[in-house]
mmCIF file of C-alpha atoms in Angstrom:
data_model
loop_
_atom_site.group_PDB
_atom_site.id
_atom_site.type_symbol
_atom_site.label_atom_id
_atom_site.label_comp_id
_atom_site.label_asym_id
_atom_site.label_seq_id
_atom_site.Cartn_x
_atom_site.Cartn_y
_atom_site.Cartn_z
ATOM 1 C CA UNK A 1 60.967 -28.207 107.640
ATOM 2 C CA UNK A 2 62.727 -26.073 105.497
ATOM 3 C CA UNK A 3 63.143 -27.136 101.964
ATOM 4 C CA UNK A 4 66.576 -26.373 100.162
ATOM 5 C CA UNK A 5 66.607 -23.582 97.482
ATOM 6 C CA UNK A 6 66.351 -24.363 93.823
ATOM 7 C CA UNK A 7 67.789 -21.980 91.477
ATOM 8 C CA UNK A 8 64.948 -21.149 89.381
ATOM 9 C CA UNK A 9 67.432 -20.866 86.479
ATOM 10 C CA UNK A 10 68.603 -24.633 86.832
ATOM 11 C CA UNK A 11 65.322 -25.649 87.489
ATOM 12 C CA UNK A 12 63.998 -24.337 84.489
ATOM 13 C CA UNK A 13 66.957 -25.095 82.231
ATOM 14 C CA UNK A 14 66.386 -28.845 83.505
ATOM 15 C CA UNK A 15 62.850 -29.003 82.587
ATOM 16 C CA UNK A 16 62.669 -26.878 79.393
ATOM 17 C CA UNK A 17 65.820 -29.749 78.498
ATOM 18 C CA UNK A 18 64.258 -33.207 79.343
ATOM 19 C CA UNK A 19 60.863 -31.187 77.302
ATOM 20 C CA UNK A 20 62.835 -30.795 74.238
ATOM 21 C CA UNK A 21 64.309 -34.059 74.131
ATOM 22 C CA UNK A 22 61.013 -35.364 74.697
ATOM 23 C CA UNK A 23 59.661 -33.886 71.361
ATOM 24 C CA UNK A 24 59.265 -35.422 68.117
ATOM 25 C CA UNK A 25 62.110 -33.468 65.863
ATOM 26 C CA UNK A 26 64.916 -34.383 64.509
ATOM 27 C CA UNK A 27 68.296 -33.142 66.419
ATOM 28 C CA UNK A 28 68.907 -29.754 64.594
ATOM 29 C CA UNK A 29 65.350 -28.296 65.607
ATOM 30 C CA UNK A 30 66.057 -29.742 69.135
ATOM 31 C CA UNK A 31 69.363 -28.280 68.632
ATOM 32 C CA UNK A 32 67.396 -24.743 67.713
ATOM 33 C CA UNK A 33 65.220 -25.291 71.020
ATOM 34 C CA UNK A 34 68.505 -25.472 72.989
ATOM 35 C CA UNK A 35 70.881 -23.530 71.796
ATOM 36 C CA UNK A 36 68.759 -20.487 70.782
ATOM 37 C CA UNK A 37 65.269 -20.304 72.351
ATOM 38 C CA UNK A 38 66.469 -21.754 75.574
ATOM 39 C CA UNK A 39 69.660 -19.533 75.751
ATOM 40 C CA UNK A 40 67.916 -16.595 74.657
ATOM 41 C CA UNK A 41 65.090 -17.058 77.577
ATOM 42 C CA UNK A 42 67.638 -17.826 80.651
ATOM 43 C CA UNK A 43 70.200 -15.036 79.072
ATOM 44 C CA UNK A 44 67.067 -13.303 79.242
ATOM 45 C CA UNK A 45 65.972 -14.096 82.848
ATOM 46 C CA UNK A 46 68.991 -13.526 84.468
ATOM 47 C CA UNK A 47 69.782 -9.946 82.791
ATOM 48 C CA UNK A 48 66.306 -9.337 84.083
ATOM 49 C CA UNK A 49 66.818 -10.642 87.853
ATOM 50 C CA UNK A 50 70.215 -8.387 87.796
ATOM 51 C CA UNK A 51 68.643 -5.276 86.690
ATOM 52 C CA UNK A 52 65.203 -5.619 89.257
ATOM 53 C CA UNK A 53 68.373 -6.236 92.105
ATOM 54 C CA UNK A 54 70.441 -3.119 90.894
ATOM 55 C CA UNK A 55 67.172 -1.101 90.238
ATOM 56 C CA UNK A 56 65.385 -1.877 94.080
ATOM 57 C CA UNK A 57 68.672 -2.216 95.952
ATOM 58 C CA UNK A 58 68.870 1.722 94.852
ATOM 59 C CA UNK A 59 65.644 2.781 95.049
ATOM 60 C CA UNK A 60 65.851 0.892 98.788
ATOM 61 C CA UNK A 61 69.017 3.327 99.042
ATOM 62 C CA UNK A 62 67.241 6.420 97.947
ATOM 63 C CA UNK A 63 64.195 5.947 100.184
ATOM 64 C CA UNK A 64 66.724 5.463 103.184
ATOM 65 C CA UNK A 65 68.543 8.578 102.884
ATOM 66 C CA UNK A 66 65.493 11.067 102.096
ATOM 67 C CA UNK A 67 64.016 9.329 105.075
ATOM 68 C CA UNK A 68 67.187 10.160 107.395
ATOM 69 C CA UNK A 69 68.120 13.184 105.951
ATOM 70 C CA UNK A 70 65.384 15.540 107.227
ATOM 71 C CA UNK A 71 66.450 14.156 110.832
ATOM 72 C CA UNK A 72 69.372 15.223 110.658
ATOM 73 C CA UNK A 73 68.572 18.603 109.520
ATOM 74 C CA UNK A 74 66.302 19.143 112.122
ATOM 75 C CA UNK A 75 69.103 18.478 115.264
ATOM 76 C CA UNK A 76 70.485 20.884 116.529
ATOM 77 C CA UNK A 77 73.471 21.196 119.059
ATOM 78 C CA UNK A 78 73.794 24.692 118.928
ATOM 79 C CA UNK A 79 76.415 24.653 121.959
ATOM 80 C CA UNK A 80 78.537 21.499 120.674
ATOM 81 C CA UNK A 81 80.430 23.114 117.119
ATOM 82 C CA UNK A 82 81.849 20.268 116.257
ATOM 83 C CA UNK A 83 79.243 18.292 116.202
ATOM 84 C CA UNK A 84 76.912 20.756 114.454
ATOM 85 C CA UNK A 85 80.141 20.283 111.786
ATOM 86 C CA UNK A 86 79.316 16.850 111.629
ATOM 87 C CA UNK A 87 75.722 17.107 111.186
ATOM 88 C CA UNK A 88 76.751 19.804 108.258
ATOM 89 C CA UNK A 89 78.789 17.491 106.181
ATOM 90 C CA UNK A 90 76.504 14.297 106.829
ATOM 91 C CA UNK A 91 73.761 16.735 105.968
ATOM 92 C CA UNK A 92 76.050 17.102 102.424
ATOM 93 C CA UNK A 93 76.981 14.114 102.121
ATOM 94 C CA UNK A 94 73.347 12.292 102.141
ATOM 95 C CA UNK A 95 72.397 14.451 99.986
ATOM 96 C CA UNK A 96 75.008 14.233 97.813
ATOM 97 C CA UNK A 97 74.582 10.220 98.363
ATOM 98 C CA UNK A 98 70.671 10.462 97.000
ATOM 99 C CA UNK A 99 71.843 12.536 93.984
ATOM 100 C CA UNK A 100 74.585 10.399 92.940
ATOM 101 C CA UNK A 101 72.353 7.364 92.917
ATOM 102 C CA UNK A 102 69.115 9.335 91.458
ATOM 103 C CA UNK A 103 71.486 10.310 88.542
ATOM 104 C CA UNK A 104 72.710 6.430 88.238
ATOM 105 C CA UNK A 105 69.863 5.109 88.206
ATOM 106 C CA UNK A 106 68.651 7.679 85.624
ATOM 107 C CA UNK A 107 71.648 7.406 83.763
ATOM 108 C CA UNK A 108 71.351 3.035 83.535
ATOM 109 C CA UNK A 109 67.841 2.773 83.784
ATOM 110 C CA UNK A 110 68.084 -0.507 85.750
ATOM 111 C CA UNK A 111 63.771 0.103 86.383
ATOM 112 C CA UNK A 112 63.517 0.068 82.177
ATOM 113 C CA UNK A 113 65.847 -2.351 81.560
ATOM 114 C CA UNK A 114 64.569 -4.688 84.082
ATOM 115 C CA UNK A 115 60.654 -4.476 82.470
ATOM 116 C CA UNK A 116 61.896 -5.118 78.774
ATOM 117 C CA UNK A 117 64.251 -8.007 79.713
ATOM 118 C CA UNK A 118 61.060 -9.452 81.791
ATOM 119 C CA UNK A 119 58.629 -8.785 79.254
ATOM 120 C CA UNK A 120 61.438 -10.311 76.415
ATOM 121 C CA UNK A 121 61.794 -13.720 78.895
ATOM 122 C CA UNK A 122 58.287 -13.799 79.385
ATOM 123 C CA UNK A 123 57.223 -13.546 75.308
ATOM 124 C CA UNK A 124 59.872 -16.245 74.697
ATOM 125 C CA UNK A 125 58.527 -18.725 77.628
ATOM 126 C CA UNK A 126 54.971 -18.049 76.635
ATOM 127 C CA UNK A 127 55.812 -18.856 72.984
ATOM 128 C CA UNK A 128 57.533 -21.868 73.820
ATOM 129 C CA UNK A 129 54.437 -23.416 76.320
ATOM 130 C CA UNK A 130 52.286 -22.744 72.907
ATOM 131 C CA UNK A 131 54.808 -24.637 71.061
ATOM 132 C CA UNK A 132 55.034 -27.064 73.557
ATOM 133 C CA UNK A 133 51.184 -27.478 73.693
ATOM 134 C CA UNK A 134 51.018 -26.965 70.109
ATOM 135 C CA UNK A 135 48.273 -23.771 71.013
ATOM 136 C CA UNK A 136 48.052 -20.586 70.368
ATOM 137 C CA UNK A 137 49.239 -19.988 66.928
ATOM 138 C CA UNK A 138 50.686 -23.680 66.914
ATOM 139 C CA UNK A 139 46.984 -25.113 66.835
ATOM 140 C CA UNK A 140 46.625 -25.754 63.692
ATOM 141 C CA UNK A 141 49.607 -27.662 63.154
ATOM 142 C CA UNK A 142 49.724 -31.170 63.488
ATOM 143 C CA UNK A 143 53.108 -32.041 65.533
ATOM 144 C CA UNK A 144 56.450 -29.929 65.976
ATOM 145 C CA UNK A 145 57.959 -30.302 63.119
ATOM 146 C CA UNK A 146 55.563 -28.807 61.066
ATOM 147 C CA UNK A 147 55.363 -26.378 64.060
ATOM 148 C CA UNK A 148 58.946 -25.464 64.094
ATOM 149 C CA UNK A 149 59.791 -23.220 61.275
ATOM 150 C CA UNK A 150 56.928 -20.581 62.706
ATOM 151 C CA UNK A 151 57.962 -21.305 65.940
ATOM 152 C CA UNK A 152 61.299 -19.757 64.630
ATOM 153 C CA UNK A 153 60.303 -16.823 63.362
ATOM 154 C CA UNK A 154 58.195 -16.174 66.258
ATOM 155 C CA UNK A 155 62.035 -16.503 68.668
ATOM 156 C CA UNK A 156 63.441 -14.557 65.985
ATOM 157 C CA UNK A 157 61.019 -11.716 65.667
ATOM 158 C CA UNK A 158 61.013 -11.292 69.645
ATOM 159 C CA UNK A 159 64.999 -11.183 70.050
ATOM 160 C CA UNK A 160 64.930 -8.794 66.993
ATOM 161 C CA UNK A 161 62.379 -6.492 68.586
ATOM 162 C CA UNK A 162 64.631 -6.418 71.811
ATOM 163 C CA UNK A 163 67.579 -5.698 70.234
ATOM 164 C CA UNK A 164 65.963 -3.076 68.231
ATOM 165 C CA UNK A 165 64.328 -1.572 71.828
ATOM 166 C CA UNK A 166 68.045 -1.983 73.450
ATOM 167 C CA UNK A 167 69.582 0.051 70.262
ATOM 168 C CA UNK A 168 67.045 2.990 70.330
ATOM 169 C CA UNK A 169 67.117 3.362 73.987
ATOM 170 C CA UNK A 170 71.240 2.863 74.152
ATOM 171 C CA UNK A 171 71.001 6.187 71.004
ATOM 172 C CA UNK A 172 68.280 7.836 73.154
ATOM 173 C CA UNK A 173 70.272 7.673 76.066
ATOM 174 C CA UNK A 174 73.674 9.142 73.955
ATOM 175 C CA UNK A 175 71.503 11.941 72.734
ATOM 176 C CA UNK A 176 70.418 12.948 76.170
ATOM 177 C CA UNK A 177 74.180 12.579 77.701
ATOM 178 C CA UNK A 178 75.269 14.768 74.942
ATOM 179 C CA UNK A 179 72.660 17.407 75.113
ATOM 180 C CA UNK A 180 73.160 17.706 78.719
ATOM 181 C CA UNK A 181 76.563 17.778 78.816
ATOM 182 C CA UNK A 182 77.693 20.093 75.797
ATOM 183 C CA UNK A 183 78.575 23.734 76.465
ATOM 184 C CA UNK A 184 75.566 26.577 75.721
ATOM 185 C CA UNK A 185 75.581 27.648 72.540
ATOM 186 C CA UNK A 186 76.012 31.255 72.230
ATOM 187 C CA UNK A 187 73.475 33.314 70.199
ATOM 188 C CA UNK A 188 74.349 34.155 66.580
ATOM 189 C CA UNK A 189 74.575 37.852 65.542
#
């Protein structure tokens, strides 16, 4: 019997929720929980599901066409010109096909993108289980609202270090474009 499909994002939305209210704080800190940790992990999980499709749907591309082009290479219908033509420009074509994506996916870097938005979700849900659990570096407090104002800084200091990874790689990637892309410079006498 086939079960019907949760959306993992509802599903853990709904559960991180009725966890929250469940907790001893007063409403700001669930408040906090909601509107910041919570939106900042599900933000978090769904920029990471889009880039892992974007990043294998092309990769899935690339690995098709290199597979296909050397096939078509090798026929030959040496007595049928236009469809030697044909084979010519689908030969170009392909090829051009795998270059344009290779570049894309260079130039987005869905593959990078998809890892730091993973590892991001993943350091957010694993701080708030320890929260939750009051482990980790929550252990030596005695409930969650003593817990709270580390757990904070903990959220903060992970978005921050995203944001500063998304910044350096967004100037890193402007650097390269530009290097790339500007005209030789001509020796000086």
């Amino acid at each position: 019997m086939n079960k019907p499909k949760v959306d993992y994002n509802n599903k853990l939305q709904s559960d991180f929720e009725g966890m929250i209210e469940r907790l001893d704080l007063e409403q700001s800190g669930k408040d906090y929980l909601k509107l910041r940790w919570l939106e900042q992990v599900l933000w978090m999980e769904g920029k990471s599901n889009k880039m892992r499709d974007r990043h294998q749907s092309g990769r899935k591309w690339t690995i098709v066409l290199s597979a296909i082009l050397p096939i078509i290479v090798l026929l030959n219908f040496n007595e049928d010109k236009i469809f030697e033509r044909g084979i010519k420009v689908a030969t170009v074509a392909i090829s051009s096909a795998i270059a344009i994506g290779t570049a894309l996916e260079e130039f987005h870097q869905y593959g990078k993108r998809w890892y730091s938005y993973r590892r991001a979700s993943e350091l957010l849900k694993t701080q708030g289980w320890q929260f939750f659990q009051l482990s980790g570096a929550y252990r030596t407090y005695e409930n969650h609202r003593q817990a709270l104002p580390i757990f904070s800084e903990q959220v903060e200091s992970i978005i921050q270090r995203d944001v500063e990874v998304y910044v350096t790689e967004g100037m890193q990637q402007i650097v390269q474009s530009e290097e790339t892309t500007s005209p030789a410079q001509l020796p000086s006498e």
